[in-house]
Amino acid sequence: AQSVTQPDIHITVSEGASLELRCNYSYGATPYLFWYVQSPGQGLQLLLKYFSGDTLVQGIKGFEAEFKRSQSSFNLRKPSVHWSDAAEYFCAVAAPGKLSFGAGTTVTVRA
Amino acid sequence: GAVVSQHPSWVICKSGTSVKIECRSLDFQATTMFWYRQFPKQSLMLMATSNEGSKATYEQGVEKDKFLINHASLTLSTLTVTSAHPEDSSFYICSAVPAGPSYEQYFGPGTRLTVT
């Protein structure tokens, strides 16, 4: 069965600083990977996805993620964080008929 | 494209009553829809998988008689919480998968249920 681990429960970053959120997955076949963002009381918004091809994936809002098969990782990065990036971030791996989420990382942005 | 709506966005009901939540795919047909539950500060927990025209598949530990799911058309799935109790208070999110081979789910905005 597939699973996702997000090691960091909470990250605090200064506005304008870089951000990296870690994600490790476990899946026996080629993984389909996603990063979602959730603002308080809202649904999920897809930031980016990886199915195949280039291992560096560009997403919306200036986010990117790098797939590293050897490390079973799919870390999310942003070079310069804005206050509006404060939210909950979820990494997910898809298998046929199912999407498994990590526990999420809360990002706080300080001025 | 690929917009999913949920109605209502929030609902308050009294203990013992039932409440229905609708999930609609607005611009695509969805043969499969999923229902998730999310507690505060926690991740999404899959409750059930709903396939159009067939019975829903429930995850282990989810009471099928309490959480009734109907997927009557390719654009609508409903979740009915029967005889609701305060412990059923939660954020319920649906997602939909377009017809055809796809691993991507499109999520609705969620419904906040509060049972008093």
Coordinates of C-alpha atoms in Angstrom, one line a residue, chain B residues 8 10-14 17 19 112-116:
Chain B
P8 CA -24.0 23.7 1.5
W10 CA -21.7 25.1 6.1
V11 CA -24.6 23.6 8.0
I12 CA -25.7 23.5 11.6
C13 CA -28.1 20.8 12.6
K14 CA -29.5 19.4 15.8
T17 CA -31.4 14.9 12.6
V19 CA -28.2 16.3 6.8
R112 CA -18.4 22.5 7.5
L113 CA -20.9 20.4 9.5
T114 CA -21.7 21.4 13.1
V115 CA -24.0 19.2 15.1
T116 CA -25.4 20.8 18.3

